[in-house]
XYZ file of C-alpha atoms in Angstrom:
747
model
C 41.171 -49.551 -2.839
C 39.567 -52.943 -3.628
C 36.588 -51.936 -1.339
C 36.078 -48.597 -2.874
C 36.214 -49.822 -6.354
C 33.687 -52.629 -5.292
C 31.248 -50.068 -3.846
C 31.645 -47.842 -6.970
C 31.025 -50.679 -9.326
C 27.874 -51.843 -7.318
C 26.719 -48.222 -7.261
C 27.007 -47.444 -11.013
C 25.288 -50.989 -11.839
C 22.312 -50.088 -9.786
C 22.050 -46.564 -11.407
C 22.402 -48.071 -14.722
C 19.842 -50.568 -14.339
C 17.349 -48.251 -12.925
C 17.873 -44.933 -14.362
C 18.418 -45.738 -18.226
C 15.055 -47.565 -18.644
C 13.257 -45.069 -16.645
C 14.839 -41.900 -18.395
C 13.783 -43.841 -21.687
C 10.187 -44.266 -20.641
C 10.160 -40.652 -19.364
C 11.458 -39.170 -22.615
C 8.973 -41.473 -24.738
C 5.931 -40.510 -22.378
C 7.182 -36.753 -22.813
C 7.171 -36.757 -26.460
C 3.777 -38.620 -26.930
C 2.245 -36.047 -24.771
C 3.850 -33.142 -26.747
C 2.283 -34.671 -29.680
C -1.060 -34.915 -28.260
C -0.892 -31.600 -26.908
C -0.038 -29.933 -30.111
C -3.016 -31.731 -31.646
C -5.154 -30.409 -28.848
C -3.898 -26.991 -28.844
C -4.606 -26.515 -32.659
C -7.951 -28.160 -32.509
C -8.848 -25.669 -29.754
C -7.343 -22.785 -32.024
C -9.682 -24.205 -34.721
C -12.859 -24.321 -32.451
C -12.236 -20.831 -31.295
C -11.558 -19.463 -35.091
C -15.025 -21.125 -35.677
C -16.555 -19.187 -32.815
C -14.967 -15.849 -33.835
C -16.195 -16.352 -37.442
C -19.801 -17.311 -36.489
C -20.162 -14.449 -33.858
C -18.792 -11.786 -36.808
C -20.939 -13.406 -39.461
C -24.179 -13.037 -36.830
C -22.898 -9.370 -36.198
C -22.910 -8.673 -39.908
C -26.486 -10.248 -40.381
C -27.773 -8.256 -37.450
C -26.647 -5.178 -39.333
C -28.328 -6.162 -42.457
C -31.431 -6.916 -40.667
C -31.534 -3.496 -39.174
C -30.642 -2.121 -42.768
C -33.683 -4.122 -44.050
C -35.928 -2.719 -41.580
C -34.792 0.766 -42.614
C -35.387 -0.223 -46.234
C -39.060 -1.497 -45.390
C -39.767 1.825 -44.123
C -38.656 3.408 -47.271
C -40.853 1.239 -49.139
C -43.842 2.134 -47.006
C -42.908 6.040 -46.839
C -41.673 6.323 -50.548
C -38.592 8.059 -51.501
C -35.341 7.815 -49.796
C -34.861 7.282 -46.064
C -34.813 10.306 -43.838
C -31.516 11.084 -42.132
C -32.758 10.013 -38.457
C -33.489 6.590 -40.292
C -29.812 6.339 -41.461
C -28.600 7.431 -38.169
C -30.251 4.403 -36.333
C -27.448 2.314 -38.400
C -24.648 4.437 -37.307
C -25.734 5.004 -33.573
C -26.297 1.376 -32.835
C -23.109 0.049 -34.784
C -19.521 1.100 -34.637
C -20.113 2.799 -38.127
C -18.194 5.723 -39.326
C -21.024 6.559 -41.532
C -24.356 5.327 -43.363
C -25.312 6.083 -46.912
C -28.410 5.729 -49.191
C -28.348 5.424 -52.851
C -31.249 6.126 -55.213
C -31.762 3.485 -58.060
C -29.453 5.403 -60.477
C -26.625 5.000 -57.977
C -26.549 8.649 -56.837
C -25.820 9.127 -53.384
C -29.079 10.316 -52.071
C -28.489 10.841 -48.155
C -25.325 10.370 -46.019
C -24.784 10.829 -42.428
C -21.578 12.521 -43.355
C -21.752 15.313 -45.873
C -18.415 14.500 -47.260
C -19.695 10.956 -48.574
C -22.037 12.933 -50.873
C -19.035 13.808 -52.845
C -18.180 10.240 -53.343
C -19.357 8.289 -56.601
C -20.488 4.893 -55.360
C -22.410 3.598 -58.099
C -19.374 1.585 -59.346
C -18.036 0.459 -56.018
C -18.055 -3.409 -55.365
C -20.509 -2.817 -52.572
C -23.207 -1.150 -54.491
C -22.794 -2.230 -58.152
C -24.264 -5.775 -58.058
C -27.026 -4.357 -55.829
C -28.109 -1.763 -58.393
C -27.741 -4.074 -61.234
C -29.836 -6.663 -59.485
C -27.235 -9.308 -59.236
C -27.089 -9.226 -55.542
C -29.267 -8.252 -52.511
C -26.410 -7.641 -50.076
C -22.504 -7.361 -50.174
C -19.636 -7.396 -47.859
C -16.403 -5.756 -49.288
C -12.703 -5.961 -48.120
C -11.233 -3.232 -45.918
C -10.307 0.066 -47.452
C -9.559 3.635 -46.233
C -12.454 6.055 -46.684
C -12.471 9.823 -45.572
C -9.176 8.931 -43.494
C -10.894 5.893 -41.466
C -10.195 2.165 -42.300
C -13.090 -0.001 -42.430
C -15.473 -2.041 -44.775
C -18.709 -1.576 -46.339
C -22.026 -3.700 -45.456
C -24.609 -3.087 -48.047
C -28.106 -4.205 -48.331
C -30.784 -3.529 -51.194
C -34.380 -3.434 -50.737
C -36.566 -4.031 -53.876
C -39.928 -2.874 -54.939
C -42.556 -5.299 -56.184
C -41.689 -4.470 -59.808
C -37.948 -5.945 -58.891
C -36.387 -2.650 -58.948
C -34.094 -1.554 -56.272
C -36.137 1.023 -54.157
C -33.512 1.430 -51.395
C -29.820 0.885 -51.732
C -28.223 1.065 -48.028
C -24.598 0.960 -47.226
C -22.905 1.125 -43.620
C -19.266 1.783 -43.521
C -17.843 -0.139 -40.310
C -14.852 1.682 -38.608
C -12.578 -1.138 -37.684
C -11.087 0.826 -34.766
C -14.325 0.588 -33.068
C -15.137 -3.019 -33.841
C -13.681 -4.271 -30.889
C -16.335 -2.687 -28.898
C -18.828 -4.883 -30.360
C -16.984 -8.291 -30.648
C -15.356 -8.509 -27.392
C -13.163 -11.670 -27.367
C -10.361 -10.290 -25.010
C -8.315 -13.011 -23.421
C -4.929 -12.608 -21.423
C -3.328 -15.192 -23.762
C -5.582 -15.833 -26.723
C -5.807 -13.599 -29.784
C -8.787 -13.447 -31.974
C -8.421 -11.791 -35.742
C -10.643 -11.357 -38.642
C -9.118 -11.261 -41.986
C -10.995 -9.751 -45.338
C -10.618 -11.484 -48.414
C -7.473 -9.590 -49.447
C -5.626 -10.779 -46.194
C -6.009 -7.614 -44.478
C -6.853 -7.620 -40.817
C -9.989 -5.787 -39.944
C -10.330 -7.060 -36.212
C -7.766 -7.841 -33.510
C -7.975 -8.396 -29.917
C -4.424 -8.395 -28.909
C -3.484 -5.246 -30.769
C -6.152 -2.989 -31.798
C -4.003 -1.025 -34.146
C -3.303 -3.681 -36.397
C -6.809 -3.243 -37.731
C -6.358 0.315 -38.320
C -3.280 -0.274 -40.285
C -4.787 -3.141 -42.210
C -1.919 -5.374 -41.404
C -1.529 -8.073 -44.082
C -2.236 -11.345 -42.749
C -2.531 -12.858 -46.174
C 1.161 -13.553 -46.271
C 0.909 -16.350 -43.949
C 0.428 -19.909 -45.365
C -2.118 -21.079 -42.819
C -4.161 -17.876 -43.687
C -4.013 -18.313 -47.326
C -5.463 -21.790 -47.007
C -8.753 -20.452 -45.242
C -9.032 -17.791 -47.653
C -9.101 -20.555 -50.321
C -11.758 -22.081 -48.328
C -9.525 -24.798 -46.330
C -8.617 -25.237 -42.695
C -5.300 -23.692 -41.989
C -3.461 -24.353 -38.795
C 0.326 -23.785 -37.796
C 2.708 -24.054 -34.867
C 5.261 -21.625 -36.098
C 3.160 -18.268 -36.430
C 5.383 -15.252 -35.297
C 3.007 -12.605 -33.754
C 3.742 -9.339 -35.441
C 2.923 -7.811 -32.091
C 4.856 -9.563 -29.668
C 7.394 -11.108 -31.967
C 6.781 -14.536 -30.033
C 5.915 -17.877 -31.728
C 2.347 -18.882 -31.343
C 0.033 -21.821 -32.229
C -2.728 -20.429 -34.641
C -5.699 -21.686 -36.795
C -7.571 -19.984 -39.516
C -11.155 -20.906 -40.616
C -13.365 -19.491 -43.354
C -16.428 -17.502 -42.265
C -19.228 -18.970 -44.184
C -19.430 -18.236 -47.689
C -18.201 -14.489 -47.232
C -14.654 -15.292 -48.360
C -13.702 -13.765 -45.093
C -11.251 -15.690 -42.510
C -11.259 -15.812 -38.710
C -7.959 -16.435 -36.980
C -7.292 -17.830 -33.581
C -3.562 -17.850 -31.985
C -2.222 -18.614 -28.547
C 1.274 -18.264 -27.244
C 3.224 -21.282 -27.706
C 4.534 -21.191 -24.146
C 1.062 -21.361 -22.833
C 0.055 -24.116 -25.262
C 2.895 -26.254 -24.238
C 2.551 -25.437 -20.470
C 1.219 -28.821 -19.648
C 3.938 -30.527 -21.423
C 6.626 -28.688 -19.050
C 4.657 -30.065 -15.833
C 4.721 -33.594 -17.716
C 8.538 -33.277 -18.114
C 8.929 -32.328 -14.469
C 6.981 -35.418 -13.689
C 9.283 -37.622 -15.645
C 12.067 -35.746 -14.114
C 10.684 -36.719 -10.569
C 10.276 -40.389 -11.396
C 13.918 -40.391 -12.499
C 14.873 -38.590 -9.025
C 12.770 -41.103 -7.247
C 14.577 -43.923 -9.260
C 17.948 -42.332 -8.167
C 17.066 -42.031 -4.591
C 15.887 -45.835 -4.865
C 19.177 -46.811 -6.267
C 21.054 -45.214 -3.451
C 18.868 -46.338 -0.674
C 19.569 -49.785 -2.135
C 23.612 -49.329 -2.308
C 23.341 -48.024 1.168
C 21.569 -51.350 2.125
C 24.273 -53.220 0.679
C 26.977 -51.464 2.112
C 25.380 -50.607 5.530
C 28.560 -51.305 7.500
C 30.589 -48.837 5.793
C 28.167 -46.223 5.202
C 27.560 -46.058 8.819
C 30.479 -43.837 9.372
C 29.452 -41.848 6.595
C 25.901 -41.201 7.631
C 27.687 -40.034 10.955
C 29.913 -37.753 9.185
C 27.101 -36.361 7.002
C 25.006 -35.743 9.943
C 27.748 -33.803 11.503
C 28.516 -31.922 8.429
C 24.828 -31.014 7.896
C 24.723 -29.614 11.379
C 27.964 -27.520 10.821
C 26.502 -26.316 7.578
C 23.350 -25.077 9.757
C 25.709 -23.379 12.083
C 25.411 -26.167 15.109
C 29.008 -26.772 16.029
C 28.026 -28.581 19.205
C 28.445 -32.277 17.886
C 31.842 -34.230 17.123
C 31.956 -37.042 15.063
C 33.581 -39.481 17.108
C 34.339 -42.285 14.747
C 36.850 -44.960 15.843
C 37.247 -47.377 13.211
C 40.832 -47.220 12.363
C 40.387 -46.549 8.780
C 40.158 -43.476 6.591
C 36.996 -42.706 7.851
C 38.612 -41.664 11.328
C 40.988 -39.683 9.686
C 38.012 -37.879 7.983
C 36.416 -37.716 11.450
C 39.627 -36.003 12.932
C 39.913 -33.572 10.059
C 35.983 -32.547 10.302
C 36.371 -32.170 14.062
C 39.457 -29.627 13.306
C 37.364 -27.945 10.848
C 34.267 -27.936 12.939
C 36.412 -26.066 15.510
C 37.860 -23.542 13.059
C 34.470 -22.823 11.545
C 33.101 -22.245 14.803
C 35.592 -19.284 15.719
C 35.212 -18.123 12.146
C 31.291 -17.918 12.470
C 31.380 -16.485 15.418
C 33.835 -13.625 14.114
C 31.832 -13.287 11.039
C 28.393 -13.003 12.911
C 30.059 -10.434 15.033
C 31.244 -8.700 11.825
C 27.575 -8.934 10.361
C 26.305 -7.266 13.450
C 29.024 -4.579 13.327
C 28.066 -3.990 9.507
C 24.366 -3.658 10.508
C 25.370 -1.090 13.268
C 27.520 0.955 10.924
C 24.640 1.279 8.156
C 21.991 1.931 10.285
C 22.882 5.574 10.414
C 24.655 8.351 8.350
C 25.153 10.615 11.180
C 28.881 11.052 11.913
C 28.489 11.228 15.714
C 26.367 7.879 15.685
C 28.685 6.403 13.030
C 31.906 7.013 15.407
C 29.915 5.362 18.510
C 29.026 2.293 16.337
C 32.929 2.045 15.557
C 33.842 2.025 19.062
C 31.336 -0.645 20.018
C 32.120 -2.944 17.125
C 36.019 -2.998 17.720
C 35.255 -3.648 21.611
C 32.929 -6.726 20.617
C 35.329 -8.274 17.787
C 38.731 -7.489 18.991
C 38.298 -6.700 22.647
C 39.693 -3.054 22.159
C 39.929 -1.220 25.645
C 40.262 1.835 23.720
C 39.457 2.811 20.087
C 40.218 5.889 17.869
C 39.912 6.883 14.274
C 42.141 9.683 12.824
C 41.572 11.110 9.374
C 44.167 12.567 6.967
C 46.237 12.010 4.005
C 49.384 10.024 3.824
C 51.449 13.107 2.673
C 50.105 15.410 5.308
C 51.279 14.623 9.092
C 48.170 16.404 10.381
C 45.463 14.409 11.690
C 41.639 15.043 12.237
C 39.981 13.263 15.260
C 36.844 11.482 14.036
C 36.898 9.283 17.214
C 39.105 9.470 20.134
C 38.756 8.768 23.935
C 37.894 11.876 25.746
C 40.105 11.228 28.703
C 43.239 9.682 26.852
C 46.351 11.615 27.229
C 50.033 11.101 28.218
C 52.538 8.903 26.700
C 50.524 6.135 25.518
C 48.276 8.270 23.655
C 51.132 9.990 22.223
C 52.451 6.848 21.079
C 49.151 6.053 19.470
C 49.281 8.885 17.503
C 52.815 8.211 16.131
C 51.814 4.832 15.457
C 48.684 6.006 13.717
C 50.792 8.536 11.310
C 53.213 5.568 10.524
C 50.393 3.316 9.302
C 48.860 6.199 7.541
C 52.189 7.084 5.411
C 52.915 3.344 4.921
C 49.209 2.342 4.059
C 49.989 -0.768 6.108
C 48.876 -2.166 9.594
C 51.283 -1.301 12.384
C 51.421 -2.725 15.990
C 53.413 -2.196 19.107
C 53.828 -3.348 22.528
C 53.135 -1.146 25.582
C 55.513 -2.522 28.227
C 54.392 0.108 30.874
C 50.701 -0.375 30.548
C 48.326 0.583 33.256
C 45.656 -1.538 34.973
C 46.246 -5.165 36.450
C 45.036 -7.041 33.314
C 47.072 -5.009 31.169
C 50.271 -5.536 33.324
C 49.297 -9.309 33.519
C 48.746 -9.930 29.909
C 50.393 -6.986 28.131
C 49.044 -4.381 25.971
C 49.101 -4.058 21.960
C 48.701 -1.018 20.162
C 47.398 -1.653 16.501
C 46.592 0.793 13.870
C 45.105 -0.064 10.451
C 44.850 2.033 7.357
C 41.151 2.966 6.269
C 40.996 2.913 2.579
C 38.150 3.353 0.103
C 39.064 2.665 -3.895
C 42.706 2.182 -2.910
C 42.884 5.551 -1.456
C 44.050 5.737 2.418
C 42.083 8.368 4.073
C 42.352 7.494 7.966
C 43.401 5.266 10.285
C 41.544 2.616 12.840
C 43.396 2.112 16.056
C 43.012 -0.382 19.031
C 44.395 -0.555 22.063
C 44.170 -4.395 23.162
C 44.733 -6.259 26.241
C 46.784 -9.742 25.447
C 49.560 -10.363 22.970
C 47.489 -11.374 20.169
C 48.972 -12.345 16.859
C 48.252 -9.860 14.277
C 50.463 -11.540 11.548
C 48.717 -11.946 8.013
C 46.464 -14.903 8.060
C 45.808 -14.981 11.817
C 42.207 -14.457 13.074
C 43.018 -11.033 14.644
C 44.519 -9.838 11.508
C 41.592 -10.825 8.985
C 38.935 -9.630 11.315
C 40.635 -6.328 11.642
C 41.045 -6.070 7.900
C 37.164 -6.925 7.304
C 36.336 -4.433 10.118
C 38.405 -1.658 8.580
C 36.687 -2.149 5.402
C 33.315 -1.766 6.906
C 34.456 1.412 8.884
C 35.913 2.907 5.921
C 32.811 2.687 3.846
C 30.532 3.939 6.689
C 32.725 6.921 7.535
C 33.017 7.942 3.915
C 29.139 7.413 3.431
C 28.465 9.460 6.508
C 30.956 12.290 5.389
C 29.503 12.335 1.979
C 25.915 12.113 3.172
C 26.465 15.181 5.504
C 28.114 17.232 2.452
C 25.522 16.002 0.175
C 22.591 16.975 2.522
C 23.917 20.259 3.441
C 24.243 21.131 -0.253
C 20.872 19.758 -0.998
C 19.223 21.387 2.023
C 20.613 24.804 0.904
C 19.406 24.051 -2.484
C 15.918 23.032 -1.624
C 15.619 26.142 0.861
C 16.434 28.159 -1.857
C 13.925 26.439 -4.138
C 11.052 26.950 -1.600
C 11.447 30.613 -0.900
C 8.875 33.180 -2.111
C 8.318 36.800 -1.142
C 6.054 37.507 1.753
C 3.791 39.445 -0.794
C 3.282 39.628 -4.281
C 0.927 42.629 -5.619
C -2.438 41.568 -7.210
C -2.618 38.052 -5.314
C -2.909 36.633 -1.836
C -1.303 33.150 -0.863
C -0.087 30.918 1.612
C 2.241 28.039 1.298
C 3.748 25.438 3.669
C 6.433 22.569 3.253
C 6.703 19.679 5.612
C 9.478 16.989 5.189
C 8.535 13.500 6.119
C 11.717 13.152 8.544
C 14.532 15.127 9.721
C 16.808 12.974 7.683
C 14.647 13.293 4.721
C 14.359 16.993 4.899
C 15.671 17.429 1.124
C 12.821 15.966 -0.663
C 11.275 16.503 -4.194
C 8.277 18.964 -3.356
C 8.384 22.478 -4.675
C 6.280 25.392 -5.393
C 6.412 28.826 -6.981
C 4.375 31.966 -7.514
C 5.510 34.559 -9.898
C 4.370 37.438 -11.792
C 4.103 37.473 -15.534
C 3.221 40.842 -16.350
C -0.105 42.416 -17.681
C -1.799 41.354 -14.259
C -0.861 37.542 -14.864
C 0.695 35.189 -12.364
C 2.343 31.708 -12.712
C 1.186 29.228 -10.115
C 3.353 26.192 -9.849
C 3.590 23.272 -7.515
C 5.082 19.787 -8.371
C 6.678 16.542 -6.946
C 10.022 15.220 -8.109
C 10.747 11.427 -7.698
C 13.524 10.693 -5.134
C 14.952 12.674 -2.454
C 18.453 14.026 -1.444
C 20.938 16.005 -3.970
C 19.470 14.374 -6.941
C 15.953 15.306 -6.212
C 16.898 18.806 -5.413
C 18.878 19.226 -8.502
C 15.949 17.865 -10.571
C 13.520 20.224 -8.659
C 15.599 23.093 -9.498
C 15.891 21.898 -13.233
C 11.944 21.633 -13.444
C 11.168 24.824 -11.656
C 13.550 26.988 -13.672
C 12.726 25.350 -16.902
C 9.285 25.985 -16.234
C 9.790 29.529 -15.268
C 12.081 30.162 -18.825
C 9.071 28.646 -20.731
C 6.470 30.354 -19.069
C 8.091 33.625 -20.079
C 8.506 32.609 -23.255
C 5.084 30.647 -24.059
C 3.237 32.284 -21.097
C 0.012 32.010 -22.720
C -0.086 28.277 -23.088
C 0.544 25.972 -19.877
C 0.343 22.925 -22.019
C 3.226 24.113 -24.376
C 5.212 25.018 -21.210
C 4.897 21.269 -19.560
C 5.425 19.955 -22.929
C 8.583 21.585 -23.633
C 9.684 20.933 -19.812
C 8.767 17.178 -20.393
C 11.073 17.054 -23.174
C 14.031 18.625 -21.251
C 13.517 16.457 -18.300
C 13.231 13.510 -20.748
C 16.407 14.265 -22.353
C 18.380 15.211 -19.388
C 17.634 12.740 -16.534
C 17.488 8.941 -15.842
C 14.549 7.087 -17.245
C 13.353 6.269 -13.543
C 12.954 10.109 -12.850
C 9.772 12.025 -13.483
C 7.756 15.107 -12.215
C 4.143 15.327 -11.287
C 3.314 19.064 -11.835
C 0.454 21.564 -11.894
C 1.001 24.784 -13.657
C -1.596 27.524 -14.252
C -1.641 31.068 -15.578
C -3.769 33.403 -13.362
C -5.264 36.348 -15.209
C -6.273 39.181 -12.472
C -7.555 41.283 -15.529
C -9.656 38.541 -17.292
C -10.352 37.038 -14.132
C -9.605 33.498 -15.237
C -7.183 30.474 -14.498
C -5.760 28.344 -17.255
C -3.884 25.512 -16.211
C -2.324 22.232 -17.249
C -1.512 19.417 -14.938
C 1.156 16.547 -15.579
C -0.133 13.572 -13.674
C -0.608 15.630 -10.467
C -3.115 14.848 -7.811
C -6.416 17.174 -8.837
C -6.091 20.855 -7.644
C -9.314 22.270 -6.114
C -11.111 25.574 -6.671
C -13.713 26.966 -4.159
C -16.195 29.174 -6.053
C -17.835 31.978 -4.382
C -20.923 30.025 -3.822
C -19.013 27.598 -1.841
C -18.994 24.826 -4.481
C -15.835 22.926 -4.750
C -14.486 22.237 -8.245
C -11.964 19.627 -8.944
C -9.074 20.356 -11.486
C -8.196 16.962 -12.960
C -4.905 16.086 -14.711
C -4.629 17.042 -18.452
C -1.513 14.768 -19.137
C 0.957 12.196 -18.285
C 3.661 12.669 -15.829
C 6.347 15.030 -17.276
C 9.730 13.517 -18.217
C 8.616 9.883 -18.457
C 7.941 9.639 -21.934
C 9.335 11.795 -25.132
C 6.998 13.986 -26.997
C 4.059 13.881 -24.360
C 1.042 15.831 -25.332
C -0.649 18.121 -22.657
C -4.153 19.881 -22.658
C -5.021 22.798 -20.856
C -8.576 24.057 -19.461
C -9.700 27.537 -18.690
C -11.849 28.331 -15.706
C -13.329 31.465 -14.566
C -11.551 32.835 -11.202
C -12.983 35.461 -9.273
C -11.888 37.507 -6.205
C -12.791 35.603 -3.147
C -12.462 32.332 -4.596
C -9.675 30.167 -3.475
C -7.240 27.573 -5.452
C -5.533 24.809 -3.480
C -2.795 22.966 -5.127
C -0.936 20.159 -3.098
C 1.288 17.155 -3.479
C 0.200 13.532 -2.819
C 1.587 13.454 0.637
C -1.291 15.614 1.800
C -3.947 13.026 0.601
C -2.121 9.771 1.119
C -1.101 10.339 4.674
C -2.544 7.707 7.100
C -3.754 8.018 10.560
C -2.948 5.218 13.239
C -5.972 3.190 11.903
C -4.600 3.177 8.526
C -7.071 5.512 7.091
C -6.292 8.109 4.389
C -6.552 11.808 4.595
C -8.069 11.854 1.371
C -9.397 14.416 -1.056
C -12.513 14.577 0.620
C -11.454 16.083 3.844
C -9.425 18.593 1.641
C -12.810 19.464 0.063
C -14.316 19.782 3.710
C -11.557 22.192 4.836
C -11.797 24.241 1.767
C -15.717 24.463 1.883
C -15.446 25.731 5.676
C -14.284 29.261 4.595
C -10.707 28.463 4.090
C -8.731 31.895 3.258
C -5.881 32.093 0.579
C -3.754 33.812 2.936
C -3.784 31.096 5.720
C -5.372 28.170 4.088
C -2.129 26.238 3.431
C -1.143 26.514 7.244
C -4.787 25.370 7.920
C -4.655 22.175 6.030
C -1.273 21.406 7.435
C -2.547 21.807 10.999
C -5.467 19.724 10.172
C -3.416 16.759 8.586
C -1.266 16.918 11.785
C -4.326 16.362 14.053
C -5.433 13.519 11.982
C -2.245 11.899 11.902
C -1.157 12.615 15.734
C 2.069 14.030 14.150
C 3.458 11.287 12.269
C 4.885 11.827 8.896
C 5.084 9.096 6.298
C 5.999 11.590 3.200
C 6.871 15.008 2.257
C 3.940 17.605 2.005
C 3.678 20.811 -0.008
C 0.561 23.030 0.009
C -0.100 26.501 -1.526
C -3.381 28.505 -1.591
C -3.755 31.096 -3.919
C -6.630 33.828 -4.453
C -6.874 37.393 -6.219
C -6.363 40.347 -4.082
C -9.772 41.748 -3.576
C -8.788 45.191 -2.989
C -7.057 45.501 -6.200
C -9.773 43.769 -8.014
C -12.121 46.057 -6.857
C -9.962 48.933 -7.758
C -9.576 47.740 -11.040
């Protein structure tokens, strides 16, 4: 005890002598660096705000120079400027409109006729120019004719001092970011008018359109009053995060430029400095530890050995024994560690076998393959000569054979079934010795039949049985017992998953087969369609298509791709397909309306991660036209009679991902002999052995080579199979549609 206390006192003293001053120094260094970084950050914001302000002022002056040039031309030509002169100002700058006033203040000419109705003679942008008090003006942001912006005005005077031409440009703040590109991943730049309203913002352009009030911030008010404002506590109205910000006046305009950066970005170097301080403290700790070990080298030699062996055990190496013979507590610890090493070796071997068994059981969802994996796992883990799995309910004596040795009959087999019923009824492991076992090893070592219940969520649904050579201990806590318990948990989940998967696949397969069915002929159109699943196991995918008449010579053309696979995908496919069909009957003249309504239904009825890409068109055989809308779907293609290929690009976002999504629609001519091809992304994104995608260009090439509507889908699939060598990476659905030339001719 004395030596232990002495060691503790020495180590504590060394730690205190080194750690306390180093920690204090590191804390002071961090605080000092923090203050410096704050000053540097605010200075950078101020410099950047100066740059933004100078650029904005130069841009305003550039517009004024252009206005002055127009005004000079007016002096030379006399009268008011021509409309083309004014449009020089709107075409070259982000202006909503330009206006020219005669000396009386009447609007003589405007690029927007609605401006002619405005009385601008008393407006702050023109009144001082008409009266001769100023030659130019810059006003605060306001809403004019539904547009948010501000006036830049300029007067040109004749030799007698009268205002010959008073011009004004109303700058559209929603376009100002196009002319002043200050974009940065972390830094935001703003321009604020004298009233505190935002007219330019790089981080969130809509702030300028709403005229957000920055004048409520003290550092901005300081700049509006002509000072230099800065803060470390500016809360962004966009992200809600704290930022470092600075505001600077823009010349003598009364306007202000603002620059801000995320606080986390500004103090990043401080965090690195903190880690440096921590590193120094850690180094001091290690130094103290090394010093202590040097002082107590004799005692710690045994500890080194124990640490080395423990480390090897921790890494799974059980080959080294501590072998300490010091006659003290370290030797006792050595013996305890040696016992633990041997015990852990046995446990790790068992866990590794269980992990292999788990991987084998989870590798497939086919019932036959799961049954085979169960037998292999039981033989490896528990040495089972025979393995069986019987399924049933505790209250029902009948048992279903999930796994049973084909050649196993006789008294022992009957005894195994009775033991399984007992384990099933009691939901507990049962075991029995077989005295008259066959085989030399069984007679020498004895045979034990063991039956363990299979349970999921507290419900017993079957039994895992083993016929083992040797009288193993199956009592609670023994190796055989806990390994069997772990194995039965894995087997139970694997069997339940396999049976549920089989049921789900049968249901979903039946559902999708029904969803993919089309009649062989539809009067008025010719068509072809194919569907190919990625793999046999993934037969139930999310691709679907449909072609249906809507009366009066109109037909609905539908093809889509639902996210996911299996029963969930098939259910969502049915919902999407039949919802579109229903809305098409009600809103048949508007594919955009149909997709919008369908998207709202999917958004309200499905999880947030599910969505649908879909092409929906209305083919009118009488008008010979196609009206379509596409929700984020790969571009459909239309081959014209002259052989040209026209792509039908998406007209809206994916359906079901957002609420109240807006879709547009297009109308294109569609004549007999022309072919429409719609497909899912599995066609163009499939790759060959060299990693090259099939791509849209190959679809165009095959479509251009006289691909017909009644066989086109199959021909495209054959081309894809030849390109990939028959390998499938994704589901593919293709449909080709054309007008029936015979009916079109008769009509």
